[in-house]
PDB file of C-alpha atoms in Angstrom:
ATOM      1  CA  MET A   1       0.000   0.000   0.000  1.00 57.00           C
ATOM      2  CA  THR A   2       1.439   3.364  -1.044  1.00 72.00           C
ATOM      3  CA  GLU A   3       0.476   6.908  -0.149  1.00 74.00           C
ATOM      4  CA  HIS A   4      -0.204   7.773  -3.824  1.00 78.00           C
ATOM      5  CA  TRP A   5      -3.979   7.424  -3.562  1.00 85.00           C
ATOM      6  CA  GLY A   6      -3.968   9.427  -0.361  1.00 88.00           C
ATOM      7  CA  ILE A   7      -2.387  12.337  -2.229  1.00 89.00           C
ATOM      8  CA  ILE A   8      -4.995  12.019  -4.991  1.00 92.00           C
ATOM      9  CA  LEU A   9      -7.779  12.143  -2.400  1.00 94.00           C
ATOM     10  CA  PHE A  10      -6.246  15.289  -0.892  1.00 95.00           C
ATOM     11  CA  LYS A  11      -5.950  17.009  -4.270  1.00 94.00           C
ATOM     12  CA  THR A  12      -9.592  16.225  -4.986  1.00 96.00           C
ATOM     13  CA  ALA A  13     -10.507  17.687  -1.593  1.00 97.00           C
ATOM     14  CA  PHE A  14      -8.500  20.805  -2.445  1.00 97.00           C
ATOM     15  CA  TRP A  15     -10.574  21.497  -5.544  1.00 97.00           C
ATOM     16  CA  LEU A  16     -13.748  20.976  -3.556  1.00 98.00           C
ATOM     17  CA  TYR A  17     -12.468  23.582  -1.093  1.00 98.00           C
ATOM     18  CA  VAL A  18     -11.899  25.956  -4.014  1.00 98.00           C
ATOM     19  CA  ALA A  19     -15.474  25.392  -5.214  1.00 97.00           C
ATOM     20  CA  SER A  20     -16.741  25.857  -1.666  1.00 97.00           C
ATOM     21  CA  ALA A  21     -14.895  29.173  -1.264  1.00 97.00           C
ATOM     22  CA  VAL A  22     -16.346  30.476  -4.538  1.00 96.00           C
ATOM     23  CA  CYS A  23     -19.865  29.457  -3.506  1.00 95.00           C
ATOM     24  CA  TYR A  24     -19.536  31.084  -0.073  1.00 95.00           C
ATOM     25  CA  ILE A  25     -18.535  34.346  -1.737  1.00 93.00           C
ATOM     26  CA  ALA A  26     -21.499  34.038  -4.117  1.00 92.00           C
ATOM     27  CA  HIS A  27     -23.758  33.375  -1.140  1.00 91.00           C
ATOM     28  CA  VAL A  28     -22.763  36.659   0.505  1.00 89.00           C
ATOM     29  CA  ILE A  29     -23.167  38.617  -2.719  1.00 87.00           C
ATOM     30  CA  ARG A  30     -26.589  37.106  -3.376  1.00 80.00           C
ATOM     31  CA  THR A  31     -27.941  36.113   0.013  1.00 70.00           C
ATOM     32  CA  ARG A  32     -31.021  34.285  -1.269  1.00 66.00           C
ATOM     33  CA  SER A  33     -29.211  32.120  -3.778  1.00 72.00           C
ATOM     34  CA  ALA A  34     -28.674  28.372  -3.426  1.00 88.00           C
ATOM     35  CA  ALA A  35     -24.927  28.981  -3.361  1.00 90.00           C
ATOM     36  CA  GLY A  36     -24.774  28.763   0.437  1.00 90.00           C
ATOM     37  CA  LYS A  37     -26.095  25.202   0.626  1.00 93.00           C
ATOM     38  CA  LEU A  38     -23.866  24.222  -2.276  1.00 95.00           C
ATOM     39  CA  ALA A  39     -20.854  25.758  -0.502  1.00 96.00           C
ATOM     40  CA  THR A  40     -21.509  23.735   2.645  1.00 96.00           C
ATOM     41  CA  SER A  41     -21.998  20.571   0.592  1.00 96.00           C
ATOM     42  CA  PHE A  42     -18.683  21.063  -1.209  1.00 98.00           C
ATOM     43  CA  LEU A  43     -17.004  21.713   2.146  1.00 98.00           C
ATOM     44  CA  LEU A  44     -18.359  18.581   3.829  1.00 98.00           C
ATOM     45  CA  VAL A  45     -17.487  16.315   0.909  1.00 98.00           C
ATOM     46  CA  GLY A  46     -14.040  17.930   0.803  1.00 98.00           C
ATOM     47  CA  ILE A  47     -13.537  17.252   4.520  1.00 98.00           C
ATOM     48  CA  ALA A  48     -14.630  13.632   4.044  1.00 98.00           C
ATOM     49  CA  LEU A  49     -12.112  13.118   1.230  1.00 98.00           C
ATOM     50  CA  HIS A  50      -9.410  14.990   3.145  1.00 98.00           C
ATOM     51  CA  THR A  51     -10.024  12.759   6.177  1.00 97.00           C
ATOM     52  CA  ALA A  52      -9.838   9.667   3.978  1.00 96.00           C
ATOM     53  CA  SER A  53      -6.583  11.030   2.553  1.00 95.00           C
ATOM     54  CA  LEU A  54      -5.010  11.383   6.002  1.00 95.00           C
ATOM     55  CA  VAL A  55      -6.181   7.920   7.065  1.00 94.00           C
ATOM     56  CA  TRP A  56      -4.812   6.395   3.849  1.00 93.00           C
ATOM     57  CA  ILE A  57      -1.425   8.116   4.180  1.00 91.00           C
ATOM     58  CA  THR A  58      -1.157   7.247   7.880  1.00 90.00           C
ATOM     59  CA  ILE A  59      -1.813   3.566   7.185  1.00 90.00           C
ATOM     60  CA  ALA A  60       0.544   3.586   4.184  1.00 87.00           C
ATOM     61  CA  ILE A  61       3.522   5.083   6.033  1.00 85.00           C
ATOM     62  CA  GLY A  62       2.719   3.777   9.502  1.00 84.00           C
ATOM     63  CA  ARG A  63       2.539   7.165  11.257  1.00 82.00           C
ATOM     64  CA  LEU A  64       0.825  10.548  11.208  1.00 83.00           C
ATOM     65  CA  PRO A  65       2.123  12.869   8.467  1.00 83.00           C
ATOM     66  CA  TYR A  66       4.148  15.551  10.247  1.00 78.00           C
ATOM     67  CA  LEU A  67       7.830  15.344   9.277  1.00 76.00           C
ATOM     68  CA  ASN A  68       7.959  18.164   6.714  1.00 80.00           C
ATOM     69  CA  LEU A  69       5.969  21.187   5.565  1.00 82.00           C
ATOM     70  CA  HIS A  70       3.950  19.266   2.969  1.00 82.00           C
ATOM     71  CA  GLU A  71       2.985  16.561   5.449  1.00 86.00           C
ATOM     72  CA  TYR A  72       2.072  18.938   8.257  1.00 87.00           C
ATOM     73  CA  LEU A  73       0.048  21.227   5.999  1.00 91.00           C
ATOM     74  CA  LEU A  74      -2.071  18.236   5.039  1.00 93.00           C
ATOM     75  CA  MET A  75      -3.118  18.117   8.690  1.00 94.00           C
ATOM     76  CA  PHE A  76      -3.209  21.873   9.362  1.00 95.00           C
ATOM     77  CA  SER A  77      -5.530  22.591   6.422  1.00 96.00           C
ATOM     78  CA  TRP A  78      -7.734  19.654   7.459  1.00 97.00           C
ATOM     79  CA  GLY A  79      -7.984  20.960  11.026  1.00 96.00           C
ATOM     80  CA  ALA A  80      -8.897  24.457   9.825  1.00 97.00           C
ATOM     81  CA  ALA A  81     -11.601  23.058   7.529  1.00 98.00           C
ATOM     82  CA  VAL A  82     -13.094  20.897  10.290  1.00 98.00           C
ATOM     83  CA  LEU A  83     -13.126  23.708  12.854  1.00 97.00           C
ATOM     84  CA  TYR A  84     -14.696  26.087  10.339  1.00 97.00           C
ATOM     85  CA  ALA A  85     -17.428  23.521   9.648  1.00 97.00           C
ATOM     86  CA  ALA A  86     -18.000  23.268  13.413  1.00 96.00           C
ATOM     87  CA  THR A  87     -18.192  27.080  13.636  1.00 96.00           C
ATOM     88  CA  GLU A  88     -20.787  27.216  10.876  1.00 95.00           C
ATOM     89  CA  LEU A  89     -22.801  24.482  12.589  1.00 94.00           C
ATOM     90  CA  MET A  90     -22.752  26.292  15.944  1.00 93.00           C
ATOM     91  CA  THR A  91     -23.511  29.774  14.593  1.00 92.00           C
ATOM     92  CA  ARG A  92     -25.750  28.652  11.716  1.00 91.00           C
ATOM     93  CA  ASP A  93     -24.285  31.503   9.704  1.00 91.00           C
ATOM     94  CA  ARG A  94     -22.664  30.770   6.348  1.00 92.00           C
ATOM     95  CA  SER A  95     -21.209  34.249   5.964  1.00 91.00           C
ATOM     96  CA  PHE A  96     -18.200  33.040   7.980  1.00 94.00           C
ATOM     97  CA  GLY A  97     -17.286  30.896   4.990  1.00 94.00           C
ATOM     98  CA  THR A  98     -16.703  33.979   2.844  1.00 94.00           C
ATOM     99  CA  PHE A  99     -13.597  34.706   4.912  1.00 95.00           C
ATOM    100  CA  ALA A 100     -12.763  31.280   6.340  1.00 96.00           C
ATOM    101  CA  MET A 101     -12.773  29.122   3.221  1.00 97.00           C
ATOM    102  CA  PRO A 102     -10.318  31.276   1.222  1.00 97.00           C
ATOM    103  CA  VAL A 103      -7.906  30.939   4.175  1.00 96.00           C
ATOM    104  CA  VAL A 104      -8.458  27.167   4.384  1.00 96.00           C
ATOM    105  CA  THR A 105      -8.012  26.913   0.618  1.00 97.00           C
ATOM    106  CA  LEU A 106      -4.786  28.911   0.772  1.00 95.00           C
ATOM    107  CA  LEU A 107      -3.363  26.563   3.419  1.00 94.00           C
ATOM    108  CA  ALA A 108      -4.369  23.576   1.300  1.00 95.00           C
ATOM    109  CA  LEU A 109      -2.852  25.249  -1.769  1.00 94.00           C
ATOM    110  CA  VAL A 110       0.550  25.492  -0.092  1.00 90.00           C
ATOM    111  CA  ALA A 111       0.347  21.771   0.704  1.00 88.00           C
ATOM    112  CA  TYR A 112      -0.804  21.135  -2.871  1.00 86.00           C
ATOM    113  CA  ARG A 113       2.183  22.986  -4.327  1.00 82.00           C
ATOM    114  CA  GLU A 114       4.814  21.740  -1.872  1.00 68.00           C
ATOM    115  CA  PRO A 115       6.937  18.844  -3.162  1.00 60.00           C
ATOM    116  CA  GLU A 116       5.080  15.617  -2.393  1.00 58.00           C
ATOM    117  CA  VAL A 117       7.814  14.143  -0.228  1.00 57.00           C
ATOM    118  CA  ILE A 118       6.432  11.601   2.211  1.00 63.00           C
ATOM    119  CA  GLN A 119       9.270  10.461   4.451  1.00 60.00           C
ATOM    120  CA  ARG A 120       9.127   6.814   5.463  1.00 60.00           C
ATOM    121  CA  SER A 121      12.175   6.796   7.712  1.00 62.00           C
ATOM    122  CA  VAL A 122      11.909   8.569  11.065  1.00 64.00           C
ATOM    123  CA  MET A 123      14.975   9.543  13.078  1.00 64.00           C
ATOM    124  CA  PRO A 124      15.127   7.895  16.529  1.00 62.00           C
ATOM    125  CA  ALA A 125      14.696  11.248  18.314  1.00 60.00           C
ATOM    126  CA  LEU A 126      11.237  11.592  16.772  1.00 65.00           C
ATOM    127  CA  GLN A 127      10.067   8.106  17.702  1.00 68.00           C
ATOM    128  CA  SER A 128       8.366   8.971  20.964  1.00 72.00           C
ATOM    129  CA  PRO A 129       4.912   8.134  22.345  1.00 76.00           C
ATOM    130  CA  TRP A 130       4.531  11.872  22.995  1.00 78.00           C
ATOM    131  CA  ARG A 131       4.537  12.675  19.293  1.00 83.00           C
ATOM    132  CA  VAL A 132       0.827  11.935  18.781  1.00 86.00           C
ATOM    133  CA  PRO A 133      -0.574  14.262  21.512  1.00 91.00           C
ATOM    134  CA  HIS A 134       2.031  16.879  20.545  1.00 91.00           C
ATOM    135  CA  ILE A 135       1.086  16.816  16.863  1.00 91.00           C
ATOM    136  CA  ILE A 136      -2.661  16.683  17.434  1.00 94.00           C
ATOM    137  CA  SER A 137      -2.560  19.565  19.936  1.00 96.00           C
ATOM    138  CA  ALA A 138      -0.494  21.601  17.454  1.00 94.00           C
ATOM    139  CA  VAL A 139      -3.010  21.013  14.663  1.00 95.00           C
ATOM    140  CA  LEU A 140      -5.949  21.934  16.896  1.00 96.00           C
ATOM    141  CA  ALA A 141      -4.194  25.001  18.345  1.00 97.00           C
ATOM    142  CA  TYR A 142      -3.160  26.479  15.001  1.00 96.00           C
ATOM    143  CA  SER A 143      -6.511  25.642  13.421  1.00 97.00           C
ATOM    144  CA  SER A 144      -8.380  27.314  16.290  1.00 98.00           C
ATOM    145  CA  PHE A 145      -6.224  30.418  16.043  1.00 98.00           C
ATOM    146  CA  THR A 146      -6.942  30.498  12.310  1.00 97.00           C
ATOM    147  CA  ILE A 147     -10.693  30.548  12.959  1.00 98.00           C
ATOM    148  CA  ALA A 148     -10.177  33.227  15.617  1.00 98.00           C
ATOM    149  CA  TYR A 149      -8.287  35.351  13.100  1.00 97.00           C
ATOM    150  CA  VAL A 150     -11.043  34.953  10.523  1.00 97.00           C
ATOM    151  CA  ALA A 151     -13.694  36.084  13.009  1.00 97.00           C
ATOM    152  CA  ALA A 152     -11.458  38.973  14.157  1.00 97.00           C
ATOM    153  CA  ALA A 153     -10.982  40.127  10.562  1.00 96.00           C
ATOM    154  CA  MET A 154     -14.739  39.959  10.016  1.00 95.00           C
ATOM    155  CA  TYR A 155     -15.252  41.988  13.193  1.00 95.00           C
ATOM    156  CA  LEU A 156     -12.953  44.743  11.963  1.00 95.00           C
ATOM    157  CA  VAL A 157     -14.604  44.763   8.523  1.00 93.00           C
ATOM    158  CA  ARG A 158     -18.115  44.967   9.958  1.00 92.00           C
ATOM    159  CA  GLU A 159     -17.146  47.616  12.514  1.00 91.00           C
ATOM    160  CA  ARG A 160     -15.643  49.762   9.766  1.00 89.00           C
ATOM    161  CA  ALA A 161     -18.701  49.199   7.573  1.00 86.00           C
ATOM    162  CA  GLU A 162     -21.024  50.341  10.346  1.00 83.00           C
ATOM    163  CA  ALA A 163     -18.893  53.410  11.070  1.00 81.00           C
ATOM    164  CA  LYS A 164     -18.992  54.418   7.397  1.00 81.00           C
ATOM    165  CA  SER A 165     -22.621  53.369   6.871  1.00 75.00           C
ATOM    166  CA  GLU A 166     -21.618  50.797   4.265  1.00 74.00           C
ATOM    167  CA  SER A 167     -24.736  48.662   4.144  1.00 74.00           C
ATOM    168  CA  PHE A 168     -23.280  45.782   2.097  1.00 75.00           C
ATOM    169  CA  TRP A 169     -20.959  44.325   4.737  1.00 73.00           C
ATOM    170  CA  ALA A 170     -22.980  45.635   7.666  1.00 73.00           C
ATOM    171  CA  SER A 171     -26.031  43.678   6.504  1.00 77.00           C
ATOM    172  CA  ARG A 172     -24.262  40.499   5.425  1.00 83.00           C
ATOM    173  CA  LEU A 173     -21.845  39.753   8.254  1.00 87.00           C
ATOM    174  CA  PRO A 174     -22.798  38.457  11.719  1.00 89.00           C
ATOM    175  CA  ALA A 175     -23.422  40.928  14.534  1.00 90.00           C
ATOM    176  CA  LEU A 176     -20.332  42.298  16.266  1.00 93.00           C
ATOM    177  CA  LYS A 177     -21.208  40.524  19.523  1.00 93.00           C
ATOM    178  CA  VAL A 178     -21.418  37.198  17.696  1.00 94.00           C
ATOM    179  CA  LEU A 179     -18.056  37.731  16.019  1.00 95.00           C
ATOM    180  CA  ASP A 180     -16.426  38.784  19.291  1.00 95.00           C
ATOM    181  CA  ARG A 181     -17.780  35.661  20.979  1.00 95.00           C
ATOM    182  CA  VAL A 182     -16.452  33.389  18.214  1.00 96.00           C
ATOM    183  CA  VAL A 183     -12.996  34.977  18.518  1.00 97.00           C
ATOM    184  CA  TYR A 184     -12.996  34.430  22.277  1.00 97.00           C
ATOM    185  CA  ARG A 185     -14.156  30.816  22.159  1.00 97.00           C
ATOM    186  CA  ALA A 186     -11.715  29.890  19.399  1.00 98.00           C
ATOM    187  CA  ILE A 187      -8.810  31.471  21.274  1.00 98.00           C
ATOM    188  CA  ALA A 188      -9.815  29.880  24.584  1.00 97.00           C
ATOM    189  CA  PHE A 189      -9.791  26.428  22.975  1.00 98.00           C
ATOM    190  CA  GLY A 190      -6.649  27.167  20.976  1.00 98.00           C
ATOM    191  CA  PHE A 191      -4.861  28.425  24.085  1.00 98.00           C
ATOM    192  CA  LEU A 192      -5.638  25.174  25.890  1.00 98.00           C
ATOM    193  CA  MET A 193      -4.281  23.197  22.936  1.00 98.00           C
ATOM    194  CA  GLN A 194      -1.196  25.448  22.725  1.00 97.00           C
ATOM    195  CA  THR A 195      -0.545  24.803  26.420  1.00 98.00           C
ATOM    196  CA  ILE A 196      -0.742  21.050  25.830  1.00 97.00           C
ATOM    197  CA  LEU A 197       1.517  21.541  22.798  1.00 95.00           C
ATOM    198  CA  LEU A 198       4.203  23.209  24.921  1.00 95.00           C
ATOM    199  CA  ILE A 199       3.973  20.657  27.729  1.00 95.00           C
ATOM    200  CA  THR A 200       4.098  17.601  25.466  1.00 93.00           C
ATOM    201  CA  GLY A 201       6.847  19.232  23.420  1.00 89.00           C
ATOM    202  CA  ALA A 202       8.953  19.745  26.539  1.00 90.00           C
ATOM    203  CA  ILE A 203       8.490  16.130  27.610  1.00 90.00           C
ATOM    204  CA  TRP A 204       9.289  14.945  24.087  1.00 83.00           C
ATOM    205  CA  ALA A 205      12.421  17.133  24.039  1.00 81.00           C
ATOM    206  CA  GLN A 206      13.587  15.581  27.304  1.00 83.00           C
ATOM    207  CA  TYR A 207      13.071  12.126  25.798  1.00 80.00           C
ATOM    208  CA  ALA A 208      14.806  13.008  22.518  1.00 72.00           C
ATOM    209  CA  TRP A 209      17.571  15.471  23.453  1.00 75.00           C
ATOM    210  CA  GLY A 210      17.918  15.239  27.222  1.00 76.00           C
ATOM    211  CA  ARG A 211      16.484  18.660  28.093  1.00 81.00           C
ATOM    212  CA  TYR A 212      12.992  20.073  28.517  1.00 80.00           C
ATOM    213  CA  TRP A 213      13.727  23.442  26.936  1.00 79.00           C
ATOM    214  CA  GLY A 214      16.568  24.679  24.767  1.00 78.00           C
ATOM    215  CA  TRP A 215      15.348  27.968  23.249  1.00 81.00           C
ATOM    216  CA  ASP A 216      15.182  26.391  19.823  1.00 83.00           C
ATOM    217  CA  PRO A 217      13.619  28.956  17.388  1.00 85.00           C
ATOM    218  CA  LYS A 218      10.413  26.933  17.032  1.00 85.00           C
ATOM    219  CA  GLU A 219      10.138  26.498  20.808  1.00 87.00           C
ATOM    220  CA  THR A 220      10.765  30.191  21.387  1.00 90.00           C
ATOM    221  CA  TRP A 221       8.164  31.357  18.877  1.00 92.00           C
ATOM    222  CA  ALA A 222       5.629  28.826  20.122  1.00 93.00           C
ATOM    223  CA  LEU A 223       6.105  30.374  23.576  1.00 94.00           C
ATOM    224  CA  ILE A 224       5.785  33.911  22.164  1.00 96.00           C
ATOM    225  CA  THR A 225       2.534  32.871  20.491  1.00 96.00           C
ATOM    226  CA  TRP A 226       1.285  31.415  23.773  1.00 97.00           C
ATOM    227  CA  LEU A 227       2.135  34.648  25.604  1.00 97.00           C
ATOM    228  CA  ILE A 228       0.238  36.772  23.060  1.00 97.00           C
ATOM    229  CA  TYR A 229      -2.901  34.700  23.456  1.00 98.00           C
ATOM    230  CA  ALA A 230      -2.408  34.642  27.223  1.00 97.00           C
ATOM    231  CA  ALA A 231      -2.405  38.452  27.035  1.00 97.00           C
ATOM    232  CA  TYR A 232      -5.636  38.319  25.007  1.00 97.00           C
ATOM    233  CA  LEU A 233      -7.361  36.191  27.647  1.00 97.00           C
ATOM    234  CA  HIS A 234      -5.906  38.209  30.538  1.00 96.00           C
ATOM    235  CA  THR A 235      -7.004  41.574  29.147  1.00 95.00           C
ATOM    236  CA  ARG A 236     -10.442  40.240  28.327  1.00 94.00           C
ATOM    237  CA  ILE A 237     -11.065  38.607  31.698  1.00 93.00           C
ATOM    238  CA  THR A 238      -9.414  41.113  34.055  1.00 92.00           C
ATOM    239  CA  MET A 239      -9.601  44.380  32.109  1.00 89.00           C
ATOM    240  CA  GLY A 240     -12.816  43.839  30.189  1.00 86.00           C
ATOM    241  CA  TRP A 241     -11.313  44.200  26.733  1.00 86.00           C
ATOM    242  CA  ARG A 242     -13.849  43.470  24.017  1.00 88.00           C
ATOM    243  CA  GLY A 243     -14.358  44.273  20.387  1.00 87.00           C
ATOM    244  CA  ARG A 244     -11.752  46.143  18.393  1.00 90.00           C
ATOM    245  CA  LYS A 245      -8.868  45.883  20.883  1.00 93.00           C
ATOM    246  CA  SER A 246      -9.363  42.153  21.259  1.00 94.00           C
ATOM    247  CA  ALA A 247      -9.723  41.673  17.495  1.00 95.00           C
ATOM    248  CA  ILE A 248      -6.434  43.477  16.873  1.00 96.00           C
ATOM    249  CA  LEU A 249      -4.664  41.404  19.536  1.00 96.00           C
ATOM    250  CA  ALA A 250      -6.103  38.223  17.997  1.00 96.00           C
ATOM    251  CA  THR A 251      -4.729  39.332  14.625  1.00 97.00           C
ATOM    252  CA  ILE A 252      -1.276  39.930  16.119  1.00 97.00           C
ATOM    253  CA  GLY A 253      -1.440  36.454  17.613  1.00 97.00           C
ATOM    254  CA  PHE A 254      -2.209  34.951  14.220  1.00 97.00           C
ATOM    255  CA  VAL A 255       0.781  36.733  12.684  1.00 96.00           C
ATOM    256  CA  ALA A 256       2.901  35.049  15.363  1.00 95.00           C
ATOM    257  CA  VAL A 257       1.283  31.701  14.511  1.00 95.00           C
ATOM    258  CA  MET A 258       2.122  32.104  10.833  1.00 93.00           C
ATOM    259  CA  PHE A 259       5.710  33.077  11.592  1.00 93.00           C
ATOM    260  CA  THR A 260       6.059  30.164  13.996  1.00 90.00           C
ATOM    261  CA  PHE A 261       4.754  27.791  11.369  1.00 85.00           C
ATOM    262  CA  PHE A 262       6.196  29.155   8.117  1.00 85.00           C
ATOM    263  CA  GLY A 263       8.801  31.777   9.006  1.00 80.00           C
ATOM    264  CA  VAL A 264      10.786  29.767  11.527  1.00 80.00           C
ATOM    265  CA  SER A 265      10.775  26.707   9.261  1.00 72.00           C
ATOM    266  CA  LYS A 266      12.041  28.683   6.273  1.00 73.00           C
ATOM    267  CA  LEU A 267      14.279  31.343   7.830  1.00 68.00           C
ATOM    268  CA  LEU A 268      15.731  29.929  11.042  1.00 62.00           C
ATOM    269  CA  SER A 269      17.600  26.704  11.638  1.00 59.00           C
ATOM    270  CA  GLY A 270      17.094  24.502  14.653  1.00 53.00           C
ATOM    271  CA  LEU A 271      16.047  21.113  15.911  1.00 53.00           C
ATOM    272  CA  HIS A 272      12.579  21.683  14.429  1.00 53.00           C
ATOM    273  CA  SER A 273      13.886  22.345  10.922  1.00 52.00           C
ATOM    274  CA  TYR A 274      12.020  19.237   9.774  1.00 48.00           C
ATOM    275  CA  ALA A 275       8.634  20.681  10.802  1.00 52.00           C
TER     276      ALA A 275
END
C-alpha cells in the first residue's frame, strides 16, 4: 500500500475547497441564492475526502504525516476546515465561509504545491509516544487560532462598515457581539491546545535530546505565540477588553502563529527544521 492514492484524495478535496470558497462568496453577494447550501456541501465532501486522505497516508507510512511542511500542511488545512465547519454548525451563519474558506483553501494550496515528499524513515529522536498528543494539539491550536483570526478580521470589517454606513458588509456579516464571541471561544480552545503543545513538546524534548527546553527557534516562537494569546485572555477577563482591541490582539497572535509555522521553518535553523 502506497500513499499515492492518499495524495490524490487530498488534491480532490482541495478542488472541492476551491469550489466551496467560490460558492460562499457568491452566497454573501446574493444572500437568497442556493450557493450557500452548495458551498456547505462542497465543504463537507471535501472534509470527508481529506479525512480519507489522512487515514490512507497514515496507514501507508505507519505514522501521522508531520515530518515536513507538505505533510504537516495536510493536517493543518484539514484541522482548519473541520473547525470552520464546526463554527458554521454552531452559529448557523454561512457568511463566515466567505472569509474562512479562502484561508483554508490557501493553506491547502501550499500543501498542494509543496513537493510531495512523504518520508518513510523517522529519526530515533522523533520516535516517541509523545509525538501523537504533541502533533494533534499543534493542529488543533493552530486551526483554532486560524478561525479566531477569521472572526477577528470579520469583526474589523463589519465595525468599519457600520462606522462608514456601508450597508453591504454591515447587513451580510454576523453581529459584532457574535463575532467577538467566536474569537474568544476559538482562542480559549486554541490556548488550551497550545498549552498542551508546549507541555508535550517539553516532555518529548527531554526524551529526545535530554532537556525540557533549549530555546530552539520553534520552541521560542511557540512560547511567544502562547504569551500573546495569554495576554488576550488576561485583558479580556481582568480588564474587560472586548471588540476592536481584542480583534487586533487576535490578529497579532495569528501573525505570530504564521511566523512560527512558516517563518521559523524557512528562515531559522534549529532542531525543528524538519517541521
